Tab-separated table of C-alpha atoms in Angstrom:
chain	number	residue	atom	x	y	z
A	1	UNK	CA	68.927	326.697	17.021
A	2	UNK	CA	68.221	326.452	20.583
A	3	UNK	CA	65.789	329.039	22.441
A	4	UNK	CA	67.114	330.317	25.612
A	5	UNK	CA	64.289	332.133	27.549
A	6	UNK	CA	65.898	334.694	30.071
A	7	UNK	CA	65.575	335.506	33.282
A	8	UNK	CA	67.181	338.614	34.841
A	9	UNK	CA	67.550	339.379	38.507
A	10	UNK	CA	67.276	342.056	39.787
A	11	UNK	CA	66.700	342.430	43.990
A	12	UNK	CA	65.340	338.935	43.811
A	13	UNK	CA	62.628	339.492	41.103
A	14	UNK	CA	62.495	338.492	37.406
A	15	UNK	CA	62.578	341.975	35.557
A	16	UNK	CA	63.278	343.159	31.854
A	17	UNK	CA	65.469	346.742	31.232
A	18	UNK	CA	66.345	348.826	28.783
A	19	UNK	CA	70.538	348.871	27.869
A	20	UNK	CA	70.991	347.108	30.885
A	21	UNK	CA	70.213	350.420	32.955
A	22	UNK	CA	68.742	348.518	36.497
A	23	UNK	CA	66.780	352.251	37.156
A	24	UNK	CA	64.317	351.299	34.316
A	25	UNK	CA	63.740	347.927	35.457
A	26	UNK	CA	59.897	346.451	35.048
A	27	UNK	CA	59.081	343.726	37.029
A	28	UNK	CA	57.383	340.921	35.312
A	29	UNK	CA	57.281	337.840	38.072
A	30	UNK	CA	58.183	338.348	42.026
A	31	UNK	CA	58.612	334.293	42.247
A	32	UNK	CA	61.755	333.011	39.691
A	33	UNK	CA	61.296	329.281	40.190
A	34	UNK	CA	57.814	329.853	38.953
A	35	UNK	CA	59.119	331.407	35.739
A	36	UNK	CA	61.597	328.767	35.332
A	37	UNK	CA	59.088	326.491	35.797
A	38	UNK	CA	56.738	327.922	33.600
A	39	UNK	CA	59.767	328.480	30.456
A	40	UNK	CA	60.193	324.517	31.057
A	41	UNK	CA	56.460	323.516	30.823
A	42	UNK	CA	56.354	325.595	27.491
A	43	UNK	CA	58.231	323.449	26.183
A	44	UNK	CA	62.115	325.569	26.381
A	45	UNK	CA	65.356	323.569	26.712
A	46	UNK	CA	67.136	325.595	28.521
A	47	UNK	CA	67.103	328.361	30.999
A	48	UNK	CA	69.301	331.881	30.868
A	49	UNK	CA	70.109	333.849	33.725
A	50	UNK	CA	72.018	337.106	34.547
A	51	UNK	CA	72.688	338.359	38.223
A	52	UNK	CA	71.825	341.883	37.834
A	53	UNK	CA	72.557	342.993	41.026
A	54	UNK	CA	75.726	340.804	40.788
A	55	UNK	CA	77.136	341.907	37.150
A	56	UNK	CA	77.119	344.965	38.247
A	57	UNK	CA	78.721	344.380	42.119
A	58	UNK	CA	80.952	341.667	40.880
A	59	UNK	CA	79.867	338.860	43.871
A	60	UNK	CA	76.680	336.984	43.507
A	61	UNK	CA	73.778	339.138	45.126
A	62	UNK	CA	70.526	337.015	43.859
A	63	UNK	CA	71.960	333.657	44.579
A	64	UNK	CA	69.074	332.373	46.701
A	65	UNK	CA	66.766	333.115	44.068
A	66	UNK	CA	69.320	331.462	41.619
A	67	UNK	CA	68.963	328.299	43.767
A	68	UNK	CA	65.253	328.826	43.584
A	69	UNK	CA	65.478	328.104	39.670
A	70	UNK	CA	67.619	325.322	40.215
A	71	UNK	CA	65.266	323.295	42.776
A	72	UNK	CA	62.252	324.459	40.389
A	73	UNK	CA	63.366	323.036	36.774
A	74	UNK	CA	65.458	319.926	35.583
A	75	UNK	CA	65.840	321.746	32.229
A	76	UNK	CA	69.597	323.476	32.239
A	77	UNK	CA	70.268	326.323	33.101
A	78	UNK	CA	73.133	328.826	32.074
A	79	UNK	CA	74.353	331.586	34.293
A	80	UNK	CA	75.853	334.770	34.676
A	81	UNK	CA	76.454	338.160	36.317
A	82	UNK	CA	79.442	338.742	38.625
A	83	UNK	CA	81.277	335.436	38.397
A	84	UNK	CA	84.316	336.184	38.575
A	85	UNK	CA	86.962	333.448	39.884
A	86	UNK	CA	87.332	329.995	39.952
A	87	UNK	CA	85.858	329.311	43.239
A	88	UNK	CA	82.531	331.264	42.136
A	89	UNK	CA	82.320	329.345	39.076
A	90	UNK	CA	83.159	325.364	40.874
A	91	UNK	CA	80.464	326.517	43.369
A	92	UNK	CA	77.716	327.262	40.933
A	93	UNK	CA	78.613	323.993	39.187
A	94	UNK	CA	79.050	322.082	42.258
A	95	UNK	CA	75.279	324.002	42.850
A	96	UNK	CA	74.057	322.249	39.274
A	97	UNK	CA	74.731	325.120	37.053
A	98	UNK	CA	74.973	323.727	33.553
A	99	UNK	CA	76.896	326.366	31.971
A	100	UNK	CA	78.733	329.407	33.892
A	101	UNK	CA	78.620	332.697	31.745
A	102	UNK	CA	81.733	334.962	32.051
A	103	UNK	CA	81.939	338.534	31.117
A	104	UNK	CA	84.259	340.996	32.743
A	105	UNK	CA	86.709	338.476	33.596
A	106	UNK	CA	86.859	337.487	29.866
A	107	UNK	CA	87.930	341.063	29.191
A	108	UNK	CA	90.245	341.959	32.350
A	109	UNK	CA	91.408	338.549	32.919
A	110	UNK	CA	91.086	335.987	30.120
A	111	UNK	CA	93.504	333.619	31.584
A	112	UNK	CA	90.840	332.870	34.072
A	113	UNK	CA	88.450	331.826	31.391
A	114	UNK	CA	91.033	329.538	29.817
A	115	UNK	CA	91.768	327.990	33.305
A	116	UNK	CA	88.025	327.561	33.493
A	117	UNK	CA	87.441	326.194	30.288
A	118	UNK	CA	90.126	323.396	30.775
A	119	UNK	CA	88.281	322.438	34.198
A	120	UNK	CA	84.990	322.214	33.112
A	121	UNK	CA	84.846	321.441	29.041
A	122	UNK	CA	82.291	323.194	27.705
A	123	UNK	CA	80.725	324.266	30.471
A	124	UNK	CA	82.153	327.731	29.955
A	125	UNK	CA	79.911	330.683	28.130
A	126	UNK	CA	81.931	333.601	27.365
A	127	UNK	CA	79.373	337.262	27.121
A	128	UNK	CA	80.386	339.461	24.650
A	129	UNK	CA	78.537	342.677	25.238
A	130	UNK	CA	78.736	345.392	22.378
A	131	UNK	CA	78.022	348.875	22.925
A	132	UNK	CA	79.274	351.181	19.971
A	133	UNK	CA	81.556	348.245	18.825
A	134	UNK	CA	83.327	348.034	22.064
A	135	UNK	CA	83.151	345.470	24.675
A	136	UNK	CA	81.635	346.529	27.883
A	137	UNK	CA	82.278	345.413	31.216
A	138	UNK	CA	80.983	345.513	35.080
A	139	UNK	CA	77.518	345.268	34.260
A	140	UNK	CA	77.546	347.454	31.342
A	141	UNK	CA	78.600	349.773	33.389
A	142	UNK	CA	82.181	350.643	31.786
A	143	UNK	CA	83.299	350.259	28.472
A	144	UNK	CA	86.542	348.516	27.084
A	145	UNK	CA	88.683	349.373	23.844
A	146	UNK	CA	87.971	346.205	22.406
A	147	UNK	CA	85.991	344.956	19.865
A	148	UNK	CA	83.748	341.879	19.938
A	149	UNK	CA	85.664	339.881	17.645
A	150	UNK	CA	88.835	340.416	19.066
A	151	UNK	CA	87.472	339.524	22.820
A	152	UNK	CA	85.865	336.146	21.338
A	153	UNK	CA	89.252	335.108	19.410
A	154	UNK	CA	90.952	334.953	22.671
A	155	UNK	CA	89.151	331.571	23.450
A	156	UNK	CA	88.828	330.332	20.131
A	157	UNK	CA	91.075	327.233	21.043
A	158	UNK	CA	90.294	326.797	24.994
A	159	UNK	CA	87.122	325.076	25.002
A	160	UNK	CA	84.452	327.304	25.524
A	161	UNK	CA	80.972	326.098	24.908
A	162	UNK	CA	79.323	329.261	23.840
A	163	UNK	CA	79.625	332.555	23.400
A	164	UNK	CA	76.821	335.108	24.203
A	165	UNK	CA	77.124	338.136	21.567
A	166	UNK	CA	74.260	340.844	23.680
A	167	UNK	CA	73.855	343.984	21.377
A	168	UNK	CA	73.629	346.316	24.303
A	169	UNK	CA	71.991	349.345	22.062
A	170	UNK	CA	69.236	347.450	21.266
A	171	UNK	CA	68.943	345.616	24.289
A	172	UNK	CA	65.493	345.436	26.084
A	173	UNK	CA	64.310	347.661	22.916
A	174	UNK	CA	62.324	345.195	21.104
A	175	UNK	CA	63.821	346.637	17.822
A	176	UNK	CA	64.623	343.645	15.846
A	177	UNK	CA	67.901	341.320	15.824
A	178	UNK	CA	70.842	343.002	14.195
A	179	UNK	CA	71.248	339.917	12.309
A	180	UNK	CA	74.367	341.229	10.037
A	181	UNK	CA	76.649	341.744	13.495
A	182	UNK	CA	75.426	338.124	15.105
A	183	UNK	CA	76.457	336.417	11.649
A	184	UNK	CA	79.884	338.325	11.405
A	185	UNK	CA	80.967	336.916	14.801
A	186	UNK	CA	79.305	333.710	13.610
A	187	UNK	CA	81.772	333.855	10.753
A	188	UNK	CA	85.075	334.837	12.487
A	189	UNK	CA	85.368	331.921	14.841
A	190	UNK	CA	84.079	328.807	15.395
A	191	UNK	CA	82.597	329.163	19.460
A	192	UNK	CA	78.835	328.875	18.622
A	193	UNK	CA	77.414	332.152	18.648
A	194	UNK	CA	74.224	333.105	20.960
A	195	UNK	CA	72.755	336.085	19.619
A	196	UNK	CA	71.092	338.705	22.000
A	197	UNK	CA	69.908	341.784	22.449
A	198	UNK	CA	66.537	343.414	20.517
A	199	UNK	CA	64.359	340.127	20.137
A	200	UNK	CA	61.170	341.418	18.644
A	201	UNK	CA	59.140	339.043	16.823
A	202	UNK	CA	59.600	335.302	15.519
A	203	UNK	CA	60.814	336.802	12.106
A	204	UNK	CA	63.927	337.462	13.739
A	205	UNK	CA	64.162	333.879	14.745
A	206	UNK	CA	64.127	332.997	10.616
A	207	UNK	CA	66.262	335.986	9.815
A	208	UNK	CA	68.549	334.431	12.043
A	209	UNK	CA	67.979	330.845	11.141
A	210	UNK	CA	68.216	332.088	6.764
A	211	UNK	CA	71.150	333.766	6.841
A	212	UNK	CA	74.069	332.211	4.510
A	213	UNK	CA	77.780	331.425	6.306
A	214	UNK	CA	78.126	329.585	9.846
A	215	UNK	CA	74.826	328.969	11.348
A	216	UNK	CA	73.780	330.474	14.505
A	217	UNK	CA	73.838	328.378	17.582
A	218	UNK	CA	71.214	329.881	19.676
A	219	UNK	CA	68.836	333.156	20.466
A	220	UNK	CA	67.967	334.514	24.006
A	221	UNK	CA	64.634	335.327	24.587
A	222	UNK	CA	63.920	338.280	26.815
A	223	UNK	CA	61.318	341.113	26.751
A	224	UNK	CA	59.149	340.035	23.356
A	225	UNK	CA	58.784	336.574	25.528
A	226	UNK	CA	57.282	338.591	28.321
A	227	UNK	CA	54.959	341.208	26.823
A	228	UNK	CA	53.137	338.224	24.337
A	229	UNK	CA	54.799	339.596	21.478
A	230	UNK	CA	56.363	335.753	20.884
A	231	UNK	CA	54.350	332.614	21.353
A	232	UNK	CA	56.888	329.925	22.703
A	233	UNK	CA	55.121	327.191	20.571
A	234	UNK	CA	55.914	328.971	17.189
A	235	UNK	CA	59.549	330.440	18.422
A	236	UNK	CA	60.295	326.571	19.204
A	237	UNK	CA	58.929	325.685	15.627
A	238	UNK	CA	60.870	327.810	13.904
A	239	UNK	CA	64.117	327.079	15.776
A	240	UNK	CA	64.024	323.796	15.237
């Protein structure tokens, strides 16, 4: 299961909030290449990062401090937040993006993803963001009629590396991993499945890592990284 610490942008800075609301954000490092940097030393493979400002404006807002965590780590380093055509996601390749993440476009225009997905093989994340069992969109902003499974099964066949299943409700809550909804989407296709949303402790790590039917691909790390409440030496133990 591979750890993906995050970092979330917000005005330039690396801050945690609570359902995605940008009015509670706390800022936890004014310098993102630093964090990157310091995610990479501890030992993480990989690097996640949402565009705040961006997800919620639909054009990249924090891109030089994107490029700051590009020139900072060699690690990878997955990205999202208001990427929304072709041309945004061949420039944040072309930039050394490892994998682009796509959200609203995967609702409102899946034939974009698909097009992606056949230009750059598995270099495509797809977000699935659940709020009340429906999808939402714009930077959580707006809510779909869809449900998550329904979203993901669009792309089950068109080559998409990952998808990112965020339980908005318990996003940024440190409540625990609602490891029953992470397995089901596990279980209904076969995109690995990136669970986030509610981190609180390593426990959910093995919850995550016990549970019987299709294995879990991956967990984002967020606030329970930031506050001490996880030690990156045991989450990479157990994950491995």
């Amino acid at each position: 299961m591979i750890l993906y610490p995050a970092i979330d942008l917000k005005d330039g800075q690396c801050v945690r909030v609570l359902h995605g609301d940008l009015s509670t954000a706390t800022v936890f490092n004014t310098d993102p290449g630093a964090q990157a940097r310091s995610f990479a030393e501890a030992g993480f493979h990989w690097v996640h990062v949402v565009d705040l400002n961006g997800a919620v404006e639909g054009h990249a807002v924090n891109a030089a401090a994107v490029e700051a965590i590009l020139s900072s780590v060699s690690i990878p380093v997955q990205l999202g937040g208001g990427i929304r055509t072709l041309a945004d996601i061949e420039r944040w390749i072309e930039a050394g993006v490892s994998r682009v993440i796509l959200g609203t476009v995967a609702v409102k225009e899946p034939e974009v993803v698909i097009e992606a997905a056949r230009l750059f093989p598995e270099q495509i994340a797809v977000s699935v963001d659940v709020r009340a069992g429906k999808v939402a969109v714009q930077g959580w902003t707006a809510d779909s009629d869809l449900d998550a499974i329904t979203v993901a099964r669009r792309f089950e066949d068109a080559g998409v590396g990952a998808l990112i299943v965020t339980d908005i409700d318990r996003d940024g809550t440190v409540m625990g991993f609602n490891v029953e909804a992470f397995g089901a989407m596990a279980d209904a296709v076969s995109i690995p499945v990136i669970a986030a949303g509610g981190l609180a402790s390593v426990d959910d790590l093995v919850r995550l890592k016990a549970r019987k039917g299709a294995p879990i691909a991956g967990a984002v790390l967020g606030r329970a990284l930031y506050n001490g409440a996880i030690d990156p030496a045991e989450a990479l133990k157990v994950a491995a």
